[in-house]
mmCIF file of C-alpha atoms and ligand atoms in Angstrom:
data_model
loop_
_atom_site.group_PDB
_atom_site.id
_atom_site.type_symbol
_atom_site.label_atom_id
_atom_site.label_comp_id
_atom_site.label_asym_id
_atom_site.label_seq_id
_atom_site.Cartn_x
_atom_site.Cartn_y
_atom_site.Cartn_z
ATOM 1 C CA MET P 8 -19.025 -11.189 -24.394
ATOM 2 C CA ARG P 9 -18.913 -9.235 -21.133
ATOM 3 C CA SER P 10 -20.508 -10.981 -18.198
ATOM 4 C CA LYS P 11 -22.331 -9.275 -15.363
ATOM 5 C CA PRO P 12 -19.718 -8.409 -12.724
ATOM 6 C CA GLU P 13 -20.557 -11.267 -10.412
ATOM 7 C CA ASN P 14 -17.432 -10.801 -8.285
ATOM 8 C CA LEU P 15 -18.717 -7.390 -7.189
ATOM 9 C CA ILE P 16 -20.903 -7.026 -4.088
ATOM 10 C CA LEU P 17 -22.403 -3.765 -2.864
ATOM 11 C CA SER P 18 -23.227 -3.453 0.822
ATOM 12 C CA PRO P 19 -26.939 -2.922 1.550
ATOM 13 C CA ALA P 20 -26.235 0.657 2.712
ATOM 14 C CA VAL P 21 -24.410 1.523 -0.510
ATOM 15 C CA SER P 22 -26.911 -0.079 -2.843
ATOM 16 C CA GLU P 23 -29.829 1.621 -1.070
ATOM 17 C CA ALA P 24 -28.121 5.009 -1.168
ATOM 18 C CA LEU P 25 -27.375 4.648 -4.880
ATOM 19 C CA ALA P 26 -30.879 3.410 -5.671
ATOM 20 C CA GLU P 27 -32.370 6.401 -3.838
ATOM 21 C CA GLY P 28 -29.980 8.873 -5.468
ATOM 22 C CA ARG P 29 -28.305 9.781 -2.184
ATOM 23 C CA PRO P 30 -24.614 10.798 -2.082
ATOM 24 C CA VAL P 31 -21.931 8.107 -1.828
ATOM 25 C CA VAL P 32 -18.140 8.511 -1.641
ATOM 26 C CA ALA P 33 -15.756 5.662 -2.457
ATOM 27 C CA LEU P 34 -12.641 5.105 -0.333
ATOM 28 C CA GLU P 35 -9.607 3.026 -1.295
ATOM 29 C CA SER P 36 -8.143 0.289 0.847
ATOM 30 C CA THR P 37 -4.446 0.117 -0.074
ATOM 31 C CA VAL P 38 -3.969 2.914 2.423
ATOM 32 C CA LEU P 39 -5.391 0.532 5.074
ATOM 33 C CA THR P 40 -3.530 -2.597 3.957
ATOM 34 C CA HIS P 41 -0.187 -1.087 2.862
ATOM 35 C CA GLY P 42 -0.074 2.609 3.641
ATOM 36 C CA LEU P 43 -0.539 2.920 7.365
ATOM 37 C CA PRO P 44 0.722 0.840 10.248
ATOM 38 C CA HIS P 45 -1.611 -0.842 12.712
ATOM 39 C CA PRO P 46 -3.456 0.568 14.697
ATOM 40 C CA GLN P 47 -3.547 3.810 12.665
ATOM 41 C CA ASN P 48 -5.044 1.928 9.718
ATOM 42 C CA LEU P 49 -8.081 0.886 11.759
ATOM 43 C CA ASP P 50 -8.413 4.328 13.339
ATOM 44 C CA VAL P 51 -8.351 6.012 9.976
ATOM 45 C CA PHE P 52 -10.857 3.587 8.494
ATOM 46 C CA HIS P 53 -13.338 4.370 11.280
ATOM 47 C CA SER P 54 -12.703 8.093 11.286
ATOM 48 C CA LEU P 55 -13.129 8.454 7.509
ATOM 49 C CA GLU P 56 -16.386 6.510 7.578
ATOM 50 C CA GLU P 57 -17.566 8.698 10.486
ATOM 51 C CA ILE P 58 -16.712 11.949 8.712
ATOM 52 C CA LEU P 59 -18.813 10.876 5.729
ATOM 53 C CA ALA P 60 -21.699 9.672 7.875
ATOM 54 C CA SER P 61 -21.724 12.986 9.777
ATOM 55 C CA GLU P 62 -22.024 14.781 6.415
ATOM 56 C CA GLY P 63 -24.993 12.612 5.440
ATOM 57 C CA VAL P 64 -22.908 10.751 2.859
ATOM 58 C CA THR P 65 -22.709 6.956 2.610
ATOM 59 C CA PRO P 66 -19.122 5.670 2.769
ATOM 60 C CA ALA P 67 -18.127 2.953 0.308
ATOM 61 C CA THR P 68 -14.772 1.515 1.307
ATOM 62 C CA ILE P 69 -13.663 -0.782 -1.505
ATOM 63 C CA ILE P 70 -11.583 -3.893 -0.861
ATOM 64 C CA VAL P 71 -11.204 -7.352 -2.398
ATOM 65 C CA TRP P 72 -11.808 -10.181 -0.015
ATOM 66 C CA GLU P 73 -11.373 -13.819 -0.953
ATOM 67 C CA GLY P 74 -11.868 -13.069 -4.609
ATOM 68 C CA ILE P 75 -14.920 -10.834 -4.192
ATOM 69 C CA ALA P 76 -14.784 -7.059 -4.622
ATOM 70 C CA ARG P 77 -16.740 -5.394 -1.824
ATOM 71 C CA VAL P 78 -18.109 -1.905 -2.289
ATOM 72 C CA GLY P 79 -19.027 -0.732 1.194
ATOM 73 C CA LEU P 80 -18.538 -2.751 4.358
ATOM 74 C CA SER P 81 -21.214 -3.646 6.884
ATOM 75 C CA GLY P 82 -20.529 -3.717 10.633
ATOM 76 C CA ASP P 83 -20.163 -7.511 10.429
ATOM 77 C CA ASP P 84 -17.732 -7.297 7.510
ATOM 78 C CA ILE P 85 -15.603 -4.900 9.506
ATOM 79 C CA LYS P 86 -15.560 -7.168 12.545
ATOM 80 C CA ARG P 87 -14.320 -10.014 10.383
ATOM 81 C CA LEU P 88 -11.765 -7.862 8.583
ATOM 82 C CA GLU P 89 -10.279 -6.168 11.634
ATOM 83 C CA PRO P 90 -8.102 -9.095 12.788
ATOM 84 C CA LEU P 91 -6.681 -9.343 9.262
ATOM 85 C CA LEU P 92 -5.822 -5.656 9.179
ATOM 86 C CA GLU P 93 -3.764 -6.223 12.329
ATOM 87 C CA LYS P 94 -1.554 -8.714 10.525
ATOM 88 C CA PRO P 95 0.792 -7.230 7.955
ATOM 89 C CA GLY P 96 0.905 -9.358 4.823
ATOM 90 C CA SER P 97 -2.722 -10.561 4.953
ATOM 91 C CA PHE P 98 -3.570 -8.515 1.871
ATOM 92 C CA ARG P 99 -2.037 -8.083 -1.543
ATOM 93 C CA LYS P 100 -1.762 -4.711 -3.235
ATOM 94 C CA LEU P 101 -4.249 -4.883 -6.100
ATOM 95 C CA GLY P 102 -4.068 -2.508 -9.028
ATOM 96 C CA LEU P 103 -6.633 -2.675 -11.812
ATOM 97 C CA ARG P 104 -4.743 -5.338 -13.729
ATOM 98 C CA ASP P 105 -4.594 -7.586 -10.673
ATOM 99 C CA LEU P 106 -8.373 -7.902 -10.282
ATOM 100 C CA PRO P 107 -9.018 -10.772 -12.749
ATOM 101 C CA LEU P 108 -6.411 -12.991 -11.082
ATOM 102 C CA ALA P 109 -7.674 -12.048 -7.614
ATOM 103 C CA TYR P 110 -11.213 -13.057 -8.668
ATOM 104 C CA THR P 111 -9.988 -16.291 -10.210
ATOM 105 C CA LEU P 112 -7.736 -17.445 -7.370
ATOM 106 C CA GLY P 113 -9.683 -15.929 -4.481
ATOM 107 C CA HIS P 114 -7.062 -13.401 -3.402
ATOM 108 C CA SER P 115 -7.700 -10.718 -0.790
ATOM 109 C CA GLY P 116 -6.196 -7.302 -1.285
ATOM 110 C CA GLY P 117 -6.263 -3.586 -0.800
ATOM 111 C CA THR P 118 -7.334 -1.787 -3.964
ATOM 112 C CA THR P 119 -5.131 1.015 -5.302
ATOM 113 C CA VAL P 120 -6.531 4.140 -6.902
ATOM 114 C CA SER P 121 -6.767 2.475 -10.338
ATOM 115 C CA ALA P 122 -8.648 -0.590 -9.062
ATOM 116 C CA THR P 123 -10.843 1.479 -6.738
ATOM 117 C CA MET P 124 -11.822 3.850 -9.554
ATOM 118 C CA LYS P 125 -12.883 0.933 -11.746
ATOM 119 C CA LEU P 126 -14.897 -0.783 -9.013
ATOM 120 C CA ALA P 127 -16.503 2.515 -7.977
ATOM 121 C CA ALA P 128 -17.529 3.196 -11.584
ATOM 122 C CA LEU P 129 -18.969 -0.308 -11.986
ATOM 123 C CA ALA P 130 -20.997 0.246 -8.817
ATOM 124 C CA GLY P 131 -22.252 3.646 -10.070
ATOM 125 C CA ILE P 132 -20.219 5.862 -7.706
ATOM 126 C CA GLU P 133 -18.843 9.105 -9.156
ATOM 127 C CA VAL P 134 -16.745 10.579 -6.310
ATOM 128 C CA PHE P 135 -13.759 8.937 -4.653
ATOM 129 C CA ALA P 136 -11.473 10.263 -1.906
ATOM 130 C CA THR P 137 -7.905 9.061 -1.483
ATOM 131 C CA GLY P 138 -4.677 10.344 0.089
ATOM 132 C CA GLY P 139 -2.441 10.886 -2.895
ATOM 133 C CA ILE P 140 -2.567 9.299 -6.332
ATOM 134 C CA GLY P 141 0.352 7.431 -7.842
ATOM 135 C CA GLY P 142 2.027 8.904 -10.904
ATOM 136 C CA VAL P 143 5.246 9.091 -12.864
ATOM 137 C CA HIS P 144 8.086 7.809 -10.699
ATOM 138 C CA ARG P 145 11.428 9.597 -10.549
ATOM 139 C CA GLY P 146 13.835 7.834 -12.902
ATOM 140 C CA TRP P 147 11.009 6.942 -15.323
ATOM 141 C CA GLU P 148 13.425 7.684 -18.158
ATOM 142 C CA THR P 149 15.049 4.323 -17.489
ATOM 143 C CA THR P 150 12.438 2.350 -15.510
ATOM 144 C CA LEU P 151 9.264 3.428 -17.382
ATOM 145 C CA ASP P 152 7.533 3.240 -13.982
ATOM 146 C CA VAL P 153 4.303 5.161 -14.479
ATOM 147 C CA SER P 154 1.433 4.272 -12.137
ATOM 148 C CA SER P 155 -1.676 2.825 -13.732
ATOM 149 C CA ASP P 156 -3.535 5.396 -11.605
ATOM 150 C CA LEU P 157 -2.862 7.870 -14.418
ATOM 151 C CA ARG P 158 -4.270 5.596 -17.117
ATOM 152 C CA ALA P 159 -7.268 5.011 -14.837
ATOM 153 C CA LEU P 160 -7.882 8.765 -14.569
ATOM 154 C CA ALA P 161 -7.667 8.959 -18.355
ATOM 155 C CA GLY P 162 -10.240 6.206 -18.884
ATOM 156 C CA ILE P 163 -12.650 5.872 -15.949
ATOM 157 C CA PRO P 164 -15.355 8.476 -15.218
ATOM 158 C CA VAL P 165 -14.757 9.137 -11.526
ATOM 159 C CA ALA P 166 -13.765 12.378 -9.757
ATOM 160 C CA VAL P 167 -10.819 11.705 -7.438
ATOM 161 C CA VAL P 168 -10.055 13.978 -4.491
ATOM 162 C CA SER P 169 -6.378 13.715 -3.596
ATOM 163 C CA ALA P 170 -3.733 15.871 -1.883
ATOM 164 C CA GLY P 171 -2.042 16.342 -5.252
ATOM 165 C CA CYS P 172 0.131 13.327 -5.984
ATOM 166 C CA LYS P 173 2.587 11.475 -3.790
ATOM 167 C CA ALA P 174 5.682 13.625 -3.149
ATOM 168 C CA ILE P 175 7.994 10.693 -3.893
ATOM 169 C CA LEU P 176 7.116 11.074 -7.603
ATOM 170 C CA ASP P 177 8.410 13.169 -10.463
ATOM 171 C CA VAL P 178 5.721 15.810 -9.967
ATOM 172 C CA PRO P 179 6.197 17.900 -13.135
ATOM 173 C CA ALA P 180 6.239 14.714 -15.259
ATOM 174 C CA THR P 181 3.050 13.518 -13.541
ATOM 175 C CA LEU P 182 1.332 16.822 -14.348
ATOM 176 C CA GLU P 183 2.490 16.622 -17.980
ATOM 177 C CA TYR P 184 1.151 13.088 -18.286
ATOM 178 C CA LEU P 185 -2.245 14.145 -16.922
ATOM 179 C CA GLU P 186 -2.335 16.997 -19.413
ATOM 180 C CA THR P 187 -1.524 14.583 -22.253
ATOM 181 C CA CYS P 188 -4.433 12.394 -21.138
ATOM 182 C CA ALA P 189 -6.777 15.429 -21.015
ATOM 183 C CA VAL P 190 -7.492 14.836 -17.320
ATOM 184 C CA PRO P 191 -8.587 18.100 -15.666
ATOM 185 C CA VAL P 192 -6.436 18.850 -12.599
ATOM 186 C CA LEU P 193 -8.227 21.343 -10.419
ATOM 187 C CA GLY P 194 -6.892 22.944 -7.261
ATOM 188 C CA TRP P 195 -9.455 22.971 -4.515
ATOM 189 C CA GLN P 196 -9.440 26.635 -3.423
ATOM 190 C CA THR P 197 -5.840 26.941 -4.564
ATOM 191 C CA GLU P 198 -3.895 27.569 -7.750
ATOM 192 C CA ARG P 199 -0.817 25.693 -6.567
ATOM 193 C CA PHE P 200 -0.528 21.941 -6.937
ATOM 194 C CA PRO P 201 -0.164 20.337 -3.480
ATOM 195 C CA LEU P 202 2.614 17.838 -2.779
ATOM 196 C CA PHE P 203 0.884 15.392 -0.452
ATOM 197 C CA TYR P 204 2.787 16.265 2.786
ATOM 198 C CA THR P 205 3.217 19.883 1.684
ATOM 199 C CA ALA P 206 0.324 22.240 1.020
ATOM 200 C CA GLU P 207 1.842 24.151 -1.913
ATOM 201 C CA SER P 208 4.308 23.835 -4.744
ATOM 202 C CA GLU P 209 5.482 26.137 -7.514
ATOM 203 C CA HIS P 210 3.368 24.179 -10.038
ATOM 204 C CA ARG P 211 0.385 26.245 -11.134
ATOM 205 C CA ILE P 212 -2.989 24.608 -11.764
ATOM 206 C CA ASP P 213 -6.523 25.810 -12.422
ATOM 207 C CA ARG P 214 -8.584 26.659 -9.385
ATOM 208 C CA LEU P 215 -12.054 25.536 -8.345
ATOM 209 C CA ASP P 216 -13.732 27.160 -5.369
ATOM 210 C CA SER P 217 -17.144 25.669 -4.815
ATOM 211 C CA ALA P 218 -19.022 22.394 -4.883
ATOM 212 C CA GLU P 219 -21.695 24.048 -7.054
ATOM 213 C CA ASN P 220 -19.086 24.831 -9.691
ATOM 214 C CA PHE P 221 -17.766 21.297 -9.411
ATOM 215 C CA ALA P 222 -21.240 19.930 -10.175
ATOM 216 C CA ARG P 223 -21.502 22.135 -13.289
ATOM 217 C CA LEU P 224 -17.989 21.273 -14.385
ATOM 218 C CA TRP P 225 -18.526 17.537 -13.849
ATOM 219 C CA LYS P 226 -21.598 17.584 -16.046
ATOM 220 C CA SER P 227 -19.783 19.489 -18.796
ATOM 221 C CA HIS P 228 -16.819 17.132 -18.532
ATOM 222 C CA LEU P 229 -19.021 14.058 -18.972
ATOM 223 C CA ASP P 230 -20.981 15.706 -21.796
ATOM 224 C CA LEU P 231 -17.654 16.278 -23.553
ATOM 225 C CA GLY P 232 -16.775 12.588 -23.227
ATOM 226 C CA GLY P 233 -14.293 13.194 -20.385
ATOM 227 C CA LYS P 234 -13.459 10.447 -17.895
ATOM 228 C CA GLY P 235 -11.518 11.056 -14.672
ATOM 229 C CA ILE P 236 -10.899 14.367 -12.926
ATOM 230 C CA LEU P 237 -8.320 15.097 -10.257
ATOM 231 C CA ILE P 238 -9.362 17.491 -7.502
ATOM 232 C CA ALA P 239 -6.149 18.512 -5.751
ATOM 233 C CA ASN P 240 -6.889 19.426 -2.153
ATOM 234 C CA PRO P 241 -3.974 20.695 -0.048
ATOM 235 C CA ILE P 242 -3.139 19.210 3.340
ATOM 236 C CA PRO P 243 -4.392 21.631 6.072
ATOM 237 C CA ALA P 244 -1.773 24.380 6.630
ATOM 238 C CA GLU P 245 -1.197 23.385 10.260
ATOM 239 C CA ASP P 246 -0.227 19.836 9.224
ATOM 240 C CA SER P 247 1.860 20.778 6.182
ATOM 241 C CA ILE P 248 5.545 19.788 6.286
ATOM 242 C CA PRO P 249 7.968 22.084 4.407
ATOM 243 C CA ALA P 250 8.928 20.578 1.035
ATOM 244 C CA ALA P 251 12.673 20.975 1.645
ATOM 245 C CA ARG P 252 12.436 18.952 4.850
ATOM 246 C CA MET P 253 10.492 16.129 3.184
ATOM 247 C CA GLU P 254 12.765 16.186 0.153
ATOM 248 C CA ALA P 255 15.796 15.242 2.276
ATOM 249 C CA PHE P 256 13.934 12.179 3.573
ATOM 250 C CA ILE P 257 12.633 11.304 0.100
ATOM 251 C CA THR P 258 16.146 11.365 -1.392
ATOM 252 C CA GLU P 259 17.271 8.976 1.359
ATOM 253 C CA ALA P 260 14.257 6.711 0.771
ATOM 254 C CA LEU P 261 14.911 6.573 -2.991
ATOM 255 C CA ASP P 262 18.579 5.727 -2.354
ATOM 256 C CA SER P 263 17.583 2.923 -0.042
ATOM 257 C CA ALA P 264 15.090 1.553 -2.601
ATOM 258 C CA ARG P 265 17.819 1.552 -5.242
ATOM 259 C CA ARG P 266 20.326 -0.199 -2.968
ATOM 260 C CA ASN P 267 17.737 -2.843 -2.053
ATOM 261 C CA ASN P 268 16.616 -3.292 -5.678
ATOM 262 C CA ILE P 269 12.989 -2.461 -4.878
ATOM 263 C CA HIS P 270 10.844 -1.794 -7.934
ATOM 264 C CA GLY P 271 7.434 -2.429 -9.486
ATOM 265 C CA LYS P 272 4.425 -2.473 -7.200
ATOM 266 C CA ALA P 273 6.627 -2.823 -4.103
ATOM 267 C CA LEU P 274 8.221 0.592 -4.623
ATOM 268 C CA THR P 275 5.478 2.938 -3.387
ATOM 269 C CA PRO P 276 4.761 1.001 -0.150
ATOM 270 C CA PHE P 277 8.537 0.720 0.485
ATOM 271 C CA LEU P 278 9.095 4.459 0.093
ATOM 272 C CA LEU P 279 6.100 5.429 2.247
ATOM 273 C CA ASP P 280 7.141 3.006 4.939
ATOM 274 C CA TYR P 281 10.704 4.351 4.880
ATOM 275 C CA LEU P 282 9.355 7.887 5.299
ATOM 276 C CA ALA P 283 7.121 6.826 8.193
ATOM 277 C CA GLN P 284 10.164 5.471 9.996
ATOM 278 C CA THR P 285 12.636 8.253 9.252
ATOM 279 C CA THR P 286 10.169 11.036 10.044
ATOM 280 C CA LYS P 287 9.310 9.204 13.285
ATOM 281 C CA GLY P 288 5.649 9.089 12.432
ATOM 282 C CA GLY P 289 5.537 12.672 11.113
ATOM 283 C CA SER P 290 4.607 11.503 7.624
ATOM 284 C CA VAL P 291 1.887 9.213 9.010
ATOM 285 C CA LYS P 292 0.365 12.081 10.986
ATOM 286 C CA ALA P 293 0.360 14.232 7.853
ATOM 287 C CA ASN P 294 -1.158 11.363 5.843
ATOM 288 C CA LEU P 295 -4.037 11.069 8.320
ATOM 289 C CA ALA P 296 -4.699 14.815 8.294
ATOM 290 C CA LEU P 297 -4.800 15.039 4.517
ATOM 291 C CA LEU P 298 -7.028 11.977 4.215
ATOM 292 C CA ARG P 299 -9.562 13.542 6.562
ATOM 293 C CA GLY P 300 -9.464 16.790 4.611
ATOM 294 C CA ASN P 301 -9.948 14.999 1.293
ATOM 295 C CA VAL P 302 -12.914 13.033 2.587
ATOM 296 C CA LYS P 303 -14.614 16.242 3.753
ATOM 297 C CA VAL P 304 -14.189 17.861 0.364
ATOM 298 C CA ALA P 305 -15.377 14.700 -1.410
ATOM 299 C CA ALA P 306 -18.514 14.679 0.759
ATOM 300 C CA GLY P 307 -19.378 18.209 -0.414
ATOM 301 C CA LEU P 308 -18.803 17.285 -4.061
ATOM 302 C CA ALA P 309 -20.900 14.114 -3.840
ATOM 303 C CA LYS P 310 -23.765 16.093 -2.304
ATOM 304 C CA ALA P 311 -23.524 18.770 -4.992
ATOM 305 C CA ILE P 312 -23.773 16.299 -7.895
ATOM 306 C CA CYS P 313 -26.796 14.641 -6.305
ATOM 307 C CA LYS P 314 -28.601 17.974 -6.464
ATOM 308 C CA LYS P 315 -27.729 18.561 -10.104
ATOM 309 C CA GLY P 316 -31.075 17.160 -11.251
HETATM 310 N N1 LIG T 415 -1.061 4.808 0.109
HETATM 311 C C1 LIG T 415 -0.081 4.213 0.747
HETATM 312 N N2 LIG T 415 0.603 3.197 0.136
HETATM 313 C C2 LIG T 415 0.332 2.810 -1.131
HETATM 314 C C3 LIG T 415 -0.709 3.476 -1.797
HETATM 315 C C4 LIG T 415 -1.370 4.459 -1.135
HETATM 316 O O1 LIG T 415 0.189 4.618 1.865
HETATM 317 O O2 LIG T 415 0.951 1.898 -1.658
HETATM 318 C C5 LIG T 415 -1.091 3.082 -3.175
HETATM 319 C C6 LIG T 415 -2.272 3.904 -3.701
HETATM 320 O O3 LIG T 415 -3.382 3.058 -3.635
HETATM 321 C C7 LIG T 415 -1.890 4.239 -5.111
HETATM 322 C C8 LIG T 415 -0.802 3.256 -5.367
HETATM 323 O O4 LIG T 415 -2.965 4.068 -5.999
HETATM 324 O O5 LIG T 415 -0.114 3.230 -4.146
HETATM 325 C C9 LIG T 415 0.100 3.575 -6.499
HETATM 326 O O6 LIG T 415 1.022 2.532 -6.617
HETATM 327 P P1 LIG T 415 1.920 2.381 -7.902
HETATM 328 O O7 LIG T 415 2.866 3.545 -7.833
HETATM 329 O O8 LIG T 415 2.589 1.058 -7.724
HETATM 330 O O9 LIG T 415 1.005 2.429 -9.056
HETATM 331 MN MN1 LIG T 416 4.677 1.254 -10.827
#
């Protein structure tokens, strides 16, 4: 028998917004705990929450803290969390499968896309903004390393705004997997799948141009029994890094991961950290720009579905 999710707490702001039918956007926390160095992680947390607030949308950053999943953080929560975000290693990386153990043993952790989608859905939130989803890793033919983010998109009814998928992945294989799972992949005002740091790729996708059309499409998708949707929003052109330049760094990062025998859940943070160092912060700057862009688009989508009536 399923119990009421007693390890899930909504902040007062989030539960009021949801009760009143006002727009809410979920934000993940692995980017804060594992994706960005201090102090950029704190800066980005504040700036993403501010962007949403300025759009009239309630931010719901999702994180697990001492065995309790928090959906939305109050000012006091943030004050207590800030010193922990300064210390690397204070938080685990929690995918969906890690939540039961975290609840049981009182772990604290940043939630990945898969865990954040699940917690958002349980809270009643339909739109979630992240940087870039995980996907099929290069070398999957031998490692079988496919992110549970893809299974989450296949099974959890949340619309995820992301700058395509992480460029470190096997991008065509990731797109094939999403097609297999019947997950709509829609380019936000583009017909070219974005590659996280790079605005465009040669991979063609279907295009969606307006929040009004998103609201209609979302309703049809749910009526048809669909679950997740990926809205692929390119990094702003002025922040885009040419794919060939990034690819040289990515090849180096993958080599280093292989030499150091890094795999499993440690792989993505290792690769992103390697890129942050070798690009001398260039990848971090791009990551911040695309996150901001994704949050703005997500705000528009959340507002549009609130009006759908
Ligand atoms: N952003 C980062 N570092 C990360 C992630 C995001 O800068 O590690 C997380 C995301 O939360 C994404 C997850 O859901 O990586 C995918 O990890 P994996 O490939 O292990 O499934
Ligand atoms: Mn993996």
